[in-house]
């Protein structure tokens, strides 16, 4: 199935709600959970989830949702996660990814990391405009969501800042630069950090820092617990 057909599969409103719910969880989701969360019957949810899998938008697996094993644990249930494959449509056809990769390769070979980060920070500041630095994690999450980062909050105490103080952390399930970052991680991740520093501001109670974790953006945003 090509990208146009895959994206067209989201035209159905129920199917789109199911896709958005599964994508937002960052983990495997069973049919019962998806149906309950979106307010549809299980059989309808199963139909649309399978259609999304056929379109390549969801990956499927199976596991026992009871958490038990052995006799009496029940049969494994079908579960769904967002597919890692990227889908994009441009009419007429454009190939910005190749251009981005070529520019990143040239910048890396020329040692232009500092210049790229400076440009990224300026761009972030321009996007923020005259607004003050983000005043807290809630505001930061709204800003990040608008840029496609898919932020989610980890509870306070799940991470520590450089001073060893418990801090709440916003991690991001999506990196808008994922394809290029996979090929040039130091360069692109550094650029991403600088962009977010400019976008969120560096003089307020929120800060961005590097904290890579598989399957998520390489940057996290955090604030001290007392300013949340």
PDB file of C-alpha atoms in Angstrom:
ATOM      1  CA  UNK A   1       0.000   0.000   0.000  1.00  0.00           C
ATOM      2  CA  UNK A   2       1.439   3.397  -0.993  1.00  0.00           C
ATOM      3  CA  UNK A   3       1.580   6.473   1.200  1.00  0.00           C
ATOM      4  CA  UNK A   4      -1.533   8.079  -0.286  1.00  0.00           C
ATOM      5  CA  UNK A   5      -3.622   4.968   0.403  1.00  0.00           C
ATOM      6  CA  UNK A   6      -2.195   4.665   3.918  1.00  0.00           C
ATOM      7  CA  UNK A   7      -3.021   8.251   4.811  1.00  0.00           C
ATOM      8  CA  UNK A   8      -6.452   7.946   3.183  1.00  0.00           C
ATOM      9  CA  UNK A   9      -7.192   5.150   5.662  1.00  0.00           C
ATOM     10  CA  UNK A  10      -7.404   7.840   8.353  1.00  0.00           C
ATOM     11  CA  UNK A  11     -10.294   9.591   6.618  1.00  0.00           C
ATOM     12  CA  UNK A  12     -12.834   7.562   8.585  1.00  0.00           C
ATOM     13  CA  UNK A  13     -13.403   9.458  11.884  1.00  0.00           C
ATOM     14  CA  UNK A  14     -13.616   6.321  14.048  1.00  0.00           C
ATOM     15  CA  UNK A  15     -10.478   4.883  12.508  1.00  0.00           C
ATOM     16  CA  UNK A  16      -8.650   8.146  13.038  1.00  0.00           C
ATOM     17  CA  UNK A  17      -9.679   8.302  16.707  1.00  0.00           C
ATOM     18  CA  UNK A  18      -8.427   4.765  17.214  1.00  0.00           C
ATOM     19  CA  UNK A  19      -5.126   5.521  15.505  1.00  0.00           C
ATOM     20  CA  UNK A  20      -4.601   8.686  17.530  1.00  0.00           C
ATOM     21  CA  UNK A  21      -5.359   6.840  20.778  1.00  0.00           C
ATOM     22  CA  UNK A  22      -2.930   3.993  20.066  1.00  0.00           C
ATOM     23  CA  UNK A  23      -0.231   6.431  18.915  1.00  0.00           C
ATOM     24  CA  UNK A  24      -0.598   8.533  22.062  1.00  0.00           C
ATOM     25  CA  UNK A  25      -0.059   5.616  24.464  1.00  0.00           C
ATOM     26  CA  UNK A  26       3.495   4.758  23.507  1.00  0.00           C
ATOM     27  CA  UNK A  27       2.867   1.088  24.322  1.00  0.00           C
ATOM     28  CA  UNK A  28       0.865  -1.932  23.166  1.00  0.00           C
ATOM     29  CA  UNK A  29      -2.908  -1.426  23.228  1.00  0.00           C
ATOM     30  CA  UNK A  30      -5.512  -4.181  23.171  1.00  0.00           C
ATOM     31  CA  UNK A  31      -8.850  -4.083  21.374  1.00  0.00           C
ATOM     32  CA  UNK A  32     -10.936  -3.767  24.532  1.00  0.00           C
ATOM     33  CA  UNK A  33      -8.928  -0.805  25.791  1.00  0.00           C
ATOM     34  CA  UNK A  34      -9.034   0.972  22.428  1.00  0.00           C
ATOM     35  CA  UNK A  35     -12.772   0.406  22.091  1.00  0.00           C
ATOM     36  CA  UNK A  36     -13.514   1.719  25.583  1.00  0.00           C
ATOM     37  CA  UNK A  37     -11.248   4.736  25.184  1.00  0.00           C
ATOM     38  CA  UNK A  38     -12.852   5.805  21.904  1.00  0.00           C
ATOM     39  CA  UNK A  39     -16.430   4.901  22.803  1.00  0.00           C
ATOM     40  CA  UNK A  40     -17.084   2.280  20.125  1.00  0.00           C
ATOM     41  CA  UNK A  41     -18.019  -1.396  20.183  1.00  0.00           C
ATOM     42  CA  UNK A  42     -15.183  -3.913  20.429  1.00  0.00           C
ATOM     43  CA  UNK A  43     -16.052  -5.551  17.104  1.00  0.00           C
ATOM     44  CA  UNK A  44     -15.997  -2.180  15.334  1.00  0.00           C
ATOM     45  CA  UNK A  45     -12.717  -1.258  17.013  1.00  0.00           C
ATOM     46  CA  UNK A  46     -11.185  -4.581  15.971  1.00  0.00           C
ATOM     47  CA  UNK A  47     -12.265  -4.030  12.355  1.00  0.00           C
ATOM     48  CA  UNK A  48     -10.758  -0.555  12.163  1.00  0.00           C
ATOM     49  CA  UNK A  49      -7.582  -1.479  14.046  1.00  0.00           C
ATOM     50  CA  UNK A  50      -6.968  -4.310  11.593  1.00  0.00           C
ATOM     51  CA  UNK A  51      -7.578  -1.953   8.677  1.00  0.00           C
ATOM     52  CA  UNK A  52      -4.982   0.406  10.129  1.00  0.00           C
ATOM     53  CA  UNK A  53      -2.549  -2.494  10.437  1.00  0.00           C
ATOM     54  CA  UNK A  54      -3.217  -3.489   6.818  1.00  0.00           C
ATOM     55  CA  UNK A  55      -2.458   0.092   5.799  1.00  0.00           C
ATOM     56  CA  UNK A  56       0.904  -0.111   7.585  1.00  0.00           C
ATOM     57  CA  UNK A  57      -0.033   2.550  10.141  1.00  0.00           C
ATOM     58  CA  UNK A  58      -0.087   0.146  13.103  1.00  0.00           C
ATOM     59  CA  UNK A  59       2.066  -2.847  14.007  1.00  0.00           C
ATOM     60  CA  UNK A  60       0.472  -5.878  15.632  1.00  0.00           C
ATOM     61  CA  UNK A  61       1.542  -8.487  18.144  1.00  0.00           C
ATOM     62  CA  UNK A  62       0.025 -10.732  20.768  1.00  0.00           C
ATOM     63  CA  UNK A  63       0.389 -11.093  24.517  1.00  0.00           C
ATOM     64  CA  UNK A  64      -1.641 -12.041  27.568  1.00  0.00           C
ATOM     65  CA  UNK A  65      -3.223  -8.873  28.892  1.00  0.00           C
ATOM     66  CA  UNK A  66      -3.946 -10.445  32.297  1.00  0.00           C
ATOM     67  CA  UNK A  67      -0.270 -10.334  33.252  1.00  0.00           C
ATOM     68  CA  UNK A  68      -0.423 -14.015  34.226  1.00  0.00           C
ATOM     69  CA  UNK A  69       1.133 -17.057  32.579  1.00  0.00           C
ATOM     70  CA  UNK A  70       0.510 -20.760  32.604  1.00  0.00           C
ATOM     71  CA  UNK A  71      -2.807 -22.647  32.841  1.00  0.00           C
ATOM     72  CA  UNK A  72      -5.793 -20.382  33.322  1.00  0.00           C
ATOM     73  CA  UNK A  73      -3.981 -17.276  32.117  1.00  0.00           C
ATOM     74  CA  UNK A  74      -6.149 -17.040  29.008  1.00  0.00           C
ATOM     75  CA  UNK A  75      -5.271 -16.843  25.359  1.00  0.00           C
ATOM     76  CA  UNK A  76      -2.914 -14.151  24.075  1.00  0.00           C
ATOM     77  CA  UNK A  77      -4.769 -11.097  22.804  1.00  0.00           C
ATOM     78  CA  UNK A  78      -3.993  -9.093  19.703  1.00  0.00           C
ATOM     79  CA  UNK A  79      -2.294  -5.796  20.514  1.00  0.00           C
ATOM     80  CA  UNK A  80      -1.383  -2.754  18.456  1.00  0.00           C
ATOM     81  CA  UNK A  81       1.346  -0.120  18.469  1.00  0.00           C
ATOM     82  CA  UNK A  82       2.069   2.719  16.083  1.00  0.00           C
ATOM     83  CA  UNK A  83       4.206   1.615  13.155  1.00  0.00           C
ATOM     84  CA  UNK A  84       7.709   3.060  12.951  1.00  0.00           C
ATOM     85  CA  UNK A  85       7.486   3.565   9.179  1.00  0.00           C
ATOM     86  CA  UNK A  86       7.119   7.198   8.127  1.00  0.00           C
ATOM     87  CA  UNK A  87       4.355   8.222   5.726  1.00  0.00           C
ATOM     88  CA  UNK A  88       4.406  11.445   3.735  1.00  0.00           C
ATOM     89  CA  UNK A  89       2.602  12.793   0.691  1.00  0.00           C
ATOM     90  CA  UNK A  90       3.618  15.795  -1.397  1.00  0.00           C
ATOM     91  CA  UNK A  91       1.753  16.943  -4.475  1.00  0.00           C
ATOM     92  CA  UNK A  92       3.580  17.568  -6.730  1.00  0.00           C
ATOM     93  CA  UNK A  93       6.351  15.214  -5.623  1.00  0.00           C
ATOM     94  CA  UNK A  94       9.100  16.777  -3.526  1.00  0.00           C
ATOM     95  CA  UNK A  95      12.156  15.203  -1.866  1.00  0.00           C
ATOM     96  CA  UNK A  96      13.148  17.436   1.038  1.00  0.00           C
ATOM     97  CA  UNK A  97      14.532  14.458   2.965  1.00  0.00           C
ATOM     98  CA  UNK A  98      17.333  13.895   0.479  1.00  0.00           C
ATOM     99  CA  UNK A  99      18.186  17.594   0.538  1.00  0.00           C
ATOM    100  CA  UNK A 100      18.231  17.571   4.354  1.00  0.00           C
ATOM    101  CA  UNK A 101      20.496  14.512   4.430  1.00  0.00           C
ATOM    102  CA  UNK A 102      22.913  16.032   1.923  1.00  0.00           C
ATOM    103  CA  UNK A 103      23.079  19.285   3.862  1.00  0.00           C
ATOM    104  CA  UNK A 104      23.583  17.395   7.131  1.00  0.00           C
ATOM    105  CA  UNK A 105      26.374  15.312   5.580  1.00  0.00           C
ATOM    106  CA  UNK A 106      28.123  18.426   4.287  1.00  0.00           C
ATOM    107  CA  UNK A 107      27.740  20.225   7.631  1.00  0.00           C
ATOM    108  CA  UNK A 108      29.103  17.243   9.536  1.00  0.00           C
ATOM    109  CA  UNK A 109      32.106  16.845   7.260  1.00  0.00           C
ATOM    110  CA  UNK A 110      32.863  20.575   7.431  1.00  0.00           C
ATOM    111  CA  UNK A 111      32.557  20.677  11.223  1.00  0.00           C
ATOM    112  CA  UNK A 112      29.724  23.188  11.162  1.00  0.00           C
ATOM    113  CA  UNK A 113      28.007  21.895  14.304  1.00  0.00           C
ATOM    114  CA  UNK A 114      28.384  25.164  16.217  1.00  0.00           C
ATOM    115  CA  UNK A 115      27.083  27.249  13.331  1.00  0.00           C
ATOM    116  CA  UNK A 116      24.111  24.944  12.843  1.00  0.00           C
ATOM    117  CA  UNK A 117      23.214  25.065  16.535  1.00  0.00           C
ATOM    118  CA  UNK A 118      23.461  28.851  16.535  1.00  0.00           C
ATOM    119  CA  UNK A 119      21.133  29.037  13.545  1.00  0.00           C
ATOM    120  CA  UNK A 120      18.732  26.586  15.200  1.00  0.00           C
ATOM    121  CA  UNK A 121      18.665  28.618  18.411  1.00  0.00           C
ATOM    122  CA  UNK A 122      17.928  31.783  16.439  1.00  0.00           C
ATOM    123  CA  UNK A 123      15.117  30.004  14.616  1.00  0.00           C
ATOM    124  CA  UNK A 124      13.623  28.851  17.903  1.00  0.00           C
ATOM    125  CA  UNK A 125      13.775  32.392  19.263  1.00  0.00           C
ATOM    126  CA  UNK A 126      12.118  33.691  16.089  1.00  0.00           C
ATOM    127  CA  UNK A 127       9.317  31.135  16.454  1.00  0.00           C
ATOM    128  CA  UNK A 128       8.775  32.229  20.068  1.00  0.00           C
ATOM    129  CA  UNK A 129       8.737  35.858  18.991  1.00  0.00           C
ATOM    130  CA  UNK A 130       8.271  38.434  21.723  1.00  0.00           C
ATOM    131  CA  UNK A 131       6.757  35.926  24.176  1.00  0.00           C
ATOM    132  CA  UNK A 132       8.513  35.385  27.485  1.00  0.00           C
ATOM    133  CA  UNK A 133      10.246  32.046  28.173  1.00  0.00           C
ATOM    134  CA  UNK A 134       7.850  29.206  29.011  1.00  0.00           C
ATOM    135  CA  UNK A 135       6.625  29.560  32.569  1.00  0.00           C
ATOM    136  CA  UNK A 136       6.146  25.858  33.315  1.00  0.00           C
ATOM    137  CA  UNK A 137       5.859  22.373  31.930  1.00  0.00           C
ATOM    138  CA  UNK A 138       2.189  22.682  30.979  1.00  0.00           C
ATOM    139  CA  UNK A 139       2.927  25.635  28.731  1.00  0.00           C
ATOM    140  CA  UNK A 140       5.999  23.878  27.359  1.00  0.00           C
ATOM    141  CA  UNK A 141       3.938  20.791  26.510  1.00  0.00           C
ATOM    142  CA  UNK A 142       1.428  22.909  24.582  1.00  0.00           C
ATOM    143  CA  UNK A 143       4.269  24.488  22.622  1.00  0.00           C
ATOM    144  CA  UNK A 144       5.894  21.124  21.906  1.00  0.00           C
ATOM    145  CA  UNK A 145       2.604  19.504  20.896  1.00  0.00           C
ATOM    146  CA  UNK A 146       2.006  22.294  18.375  1.00  0.00           C
ATOM    147  CA  UNK A 147       5.390  21.455  16.813  1.00  0.00           C
ATOM    148  CA  UNK A 148       4.603  17.732  16.515  1.00  0.00           C
ATOM    149  CA  UNK A 149       6.830  16.408  19.332  1.00  0.00           C
ATOM    150  CA  UNK A 150       4.018  14.459  21.072  1.00  0.00           C
ATOM    151  CA  UNK A 151       5.096  15.342  24.638  1.00  0.00           C
ATOM    152  CA  UNK A 152       4.130  13.295  27.682  1.00  0.00           C
ATOM    153  CA  UNK A 153       4.852  13.991  31.328  1.00  0.00           C
ATOM    154  CA  UNK A 154       6.807  11.628  33.538  1.00  0.00           C
ATOM    155  CA  UNK A 155       5.922  11.946  37.207  1.00  0.00           C
ATOM    156  CA  UNK A 156       8.146  13.951  39.521  1.00  0.00           C
ATOM    157  CA  UNK A 157      10.782  11.768  41.082  1.00  0.00           C
ATOM    158  CA  UNK A 158      11.216   9.584  37.976  1.00  0.00           C
ATOM    159  CA  UNK A 159      14.331  11.489  36.963  1.00  0.00           C
ATOM    160  CA  UNK A 160      16.951  13.724  38.559  1.00  0.00           C
ATOM    161  CA  UNK A 161      18.469  16.929  37.364  1.00  0.00           C
ATOM    162  CA  UNK A 162      22.199  17.640  37.374  1.00  0.00           C
ATOM    163  CA  UNK A 163      22.068  18.768  41.009  1.00  0.00           C
ATOM    164  CA  UNK A 164      20.410  15.533  42.109  1.00  0.00           C
ATOM    165  CA  UNK A 165      17.016  17.146  42.769  1.00  0.00           C
ATOM    166  CA  UNK A 166      13.900  15.238  41.817  1.00  0.00           C
ATOM    167  CA  UNK A 167      12.306  16.828  38.771  1.00  0.00           C
ATOM    168  CA  UNK A 168       9.341  16.255  36.523  1.00  0.00           C
ATOM    169  CA  UNK A 169      10.397  15.456  32.962  1.00  0.00           C
ATOM    170  CA  UNK A 170       8.609  15.916  29.660  1.00  0.00           C
ATOM    171  CA  UNK A 171       9.661  13.298  27.143  1.00  0.00           C
ATOM    172  CA  UNK A 172       8.595  13.321  23.502  1.00  0.00           C
ATOM    173  CA  UNK A 173       7.396  10.293  21.596  1.00  0.00           C
ATOM    174  CA  UNK A 174       8.107  11.856  18.229  1.00  0.00           C
ATOM    175  CA  UNK A 175      11.170  13.526  16.768  1.00  0.00           C
ATOM    176  CA  UNK A 176      10.209  15.731  13.782  1.00  0.00           C
ATOM    177  CA  UNK A 177      13.719  15.175  12.414  1.00  0.00           C
ATOM    178  CA  UNK A 178      13.773  11.404  12.979  1.00  0.00           C
ATOM    179  CA  UNK A 179      14.874  10.265   9.508  1.00  0.00           C
ATOM    180  CA  UNK A 180      17.866  12.623   9.375  1.00  0.00           C
ATOM    181  CA  UNK A 181      18.672  12.198  13.075  1.00  0.00           C
ATOM    182  CA  UNK A 182      19.066   8.440  12.546  1.00  0.00           C
ATOM    183  CA  UNK A 183      21.868   9.059  10.043  1.00  0.00           C
ATOM    184  CA  UNK A 184      23.525  12.037  11.742  1.00  0.00           C
ATOM    185  CA  UNK A 185      22.601  11.806  15.439  1.00  0.00           C
ATOM    186  CA  UNK A 186      25.191  14.132  17.066  1.00  0.00           C
ATOM    187  CA  UNK A 187      24.631  16.862  14.496  1.00  0.00           C
ATOM    188  CA  UNK A 188      20.832  16.723  14.302  1.00  0.00           C
ATOM    189  CA  UNK A 189      20.207  16.047  17.983  1.00  0.00           C
ATOM    190  CA  UNK A 190      22.417  19.012  18.879  1.00  0.00           C
ATOM    191  CA  UNK A 191      20.474  21.131  16.407  1.00  0.00           C
ATOM    192  CA  UNK A 192      17.198  19.941  17.929  1.00  0.00           C
ATOM    193  CA  UNK A 193      18.335  20.835  21.445  1.00  0.00           C
ATOM    194  CA  UNK A 194      19.385  24.321  20.333  1.00  0.00           C
ATOM    195  CA  UNK A 195      16.073  24.822  18.521  1.00  0.00           C
ATOM    196  CA  UNK A 196      14.098  23.922  21.643  1.00  0.00           C
ATOM    197  CA  UNK A 197      16.303  26.123  23.827  1.00  0.00           C
ATOM    198  CA  UNK A 198      15.396  29.046  21.601  1.00  0.00           C
ATOM    199  CA  UNK A 199      11.736  28.055  21.355  1.00  0.00           C
ATOM    200  CA  UNK A 200      11.192  27.555  25.078  1.00  0.00           C
ATOM    201  CA  UNK A 201      13.662  30.172  26.297  1.00  0.00           C
ATOM    202  CA  UNK A 202      16.592  29.720  28.637  1.00  0.00           C
ATOM    203  CA  UNK A 203      15.838  32.324  31.285  1.00  0.00           C
ATOM    204  CA  UNK A 204      12.702  30.788  32.761  1.00  0.00           C
ATOM    205  CA  UNK A 205      11.911  27.831  35.028  1.00  0.00           C
ATOM    206  CA  UNK A 206      11.864  25.331  32.125  1.00  0.00           C
ATOM    207  CA  UNK A 207      14.970  23.919  30.504  1.00  0.00           C
ATOM    208  CA  UNK A 208      15.746  21.503  27.676  1.00  0.00           C
ATOM    209  CA  UNK A 209      18.584  19.008  27.916  1.00  0.00           C
ATOM    210  CA  UNK A 210      19.868  15.934  26.104  1.00  0.00           C
ATOM    211  CA  UNK A 211      18.643  12.595  27.478  1.00  0.00           C
ATOM    212  CA  UNK A 212      18.342  10.097  24.647  1.00  0.00           C
ATOM    213  CA  UNK A 213      16.098   7.047  25.041  1.00  0.00           C
ATOM    214  CA  UNK A 214      15.259   4.484  22.325  1.00  0.00           C
ATOM    215  CA  UNK A 215      12.091   5.270  20.393  1.00  0.00           C
ATOM    216  CA  UNK A 216      11.777   8.851  21.644  1.00  0.00           C
ATOM    217  CA  UNK A 217      13.172  12.303  20.946  1.00  0.00           C
ATOM    218  CA  UNK A 218      16.747  12.769  22.196  1.00  0.00           C
ATOM    219  CA  UNK A 219      15.820  15.906  24.158  1.00  0.00           C
ATOM    220  CA  UNK A 220      13.774  16.180  27.359  1.00  0.00           C
ATOM    221  CA  UNK A 221      12.288  19.252  28.977  1.00  0.00           C
ATOM    222  CA  UNK A 222      12.205  19.604  32.731  1.00  0.00           C
ATOM    223  CA  UNK A 223      11.499  21.996  35.574  1.00  0.00           C
ATOM    224  CA  UNK A 224      12.259  21.844  39.283  1.00  0.00           C
ATOM    225  CA  UNK A 225       9.366  20.366  41.246  1.00  0.00           C
ATOM    226  CA  UNK A 226       8.673  23.559  43.162  1.00  0.00           C
ATOM    227  CA  UNK A 227       7.913  25.593  40.036  1.00  0.00           C
ATOM    228  CA  UNK A 228       5.408  23.174  38.464  1.00  0.00           C
TER     229      UNK A 228
END
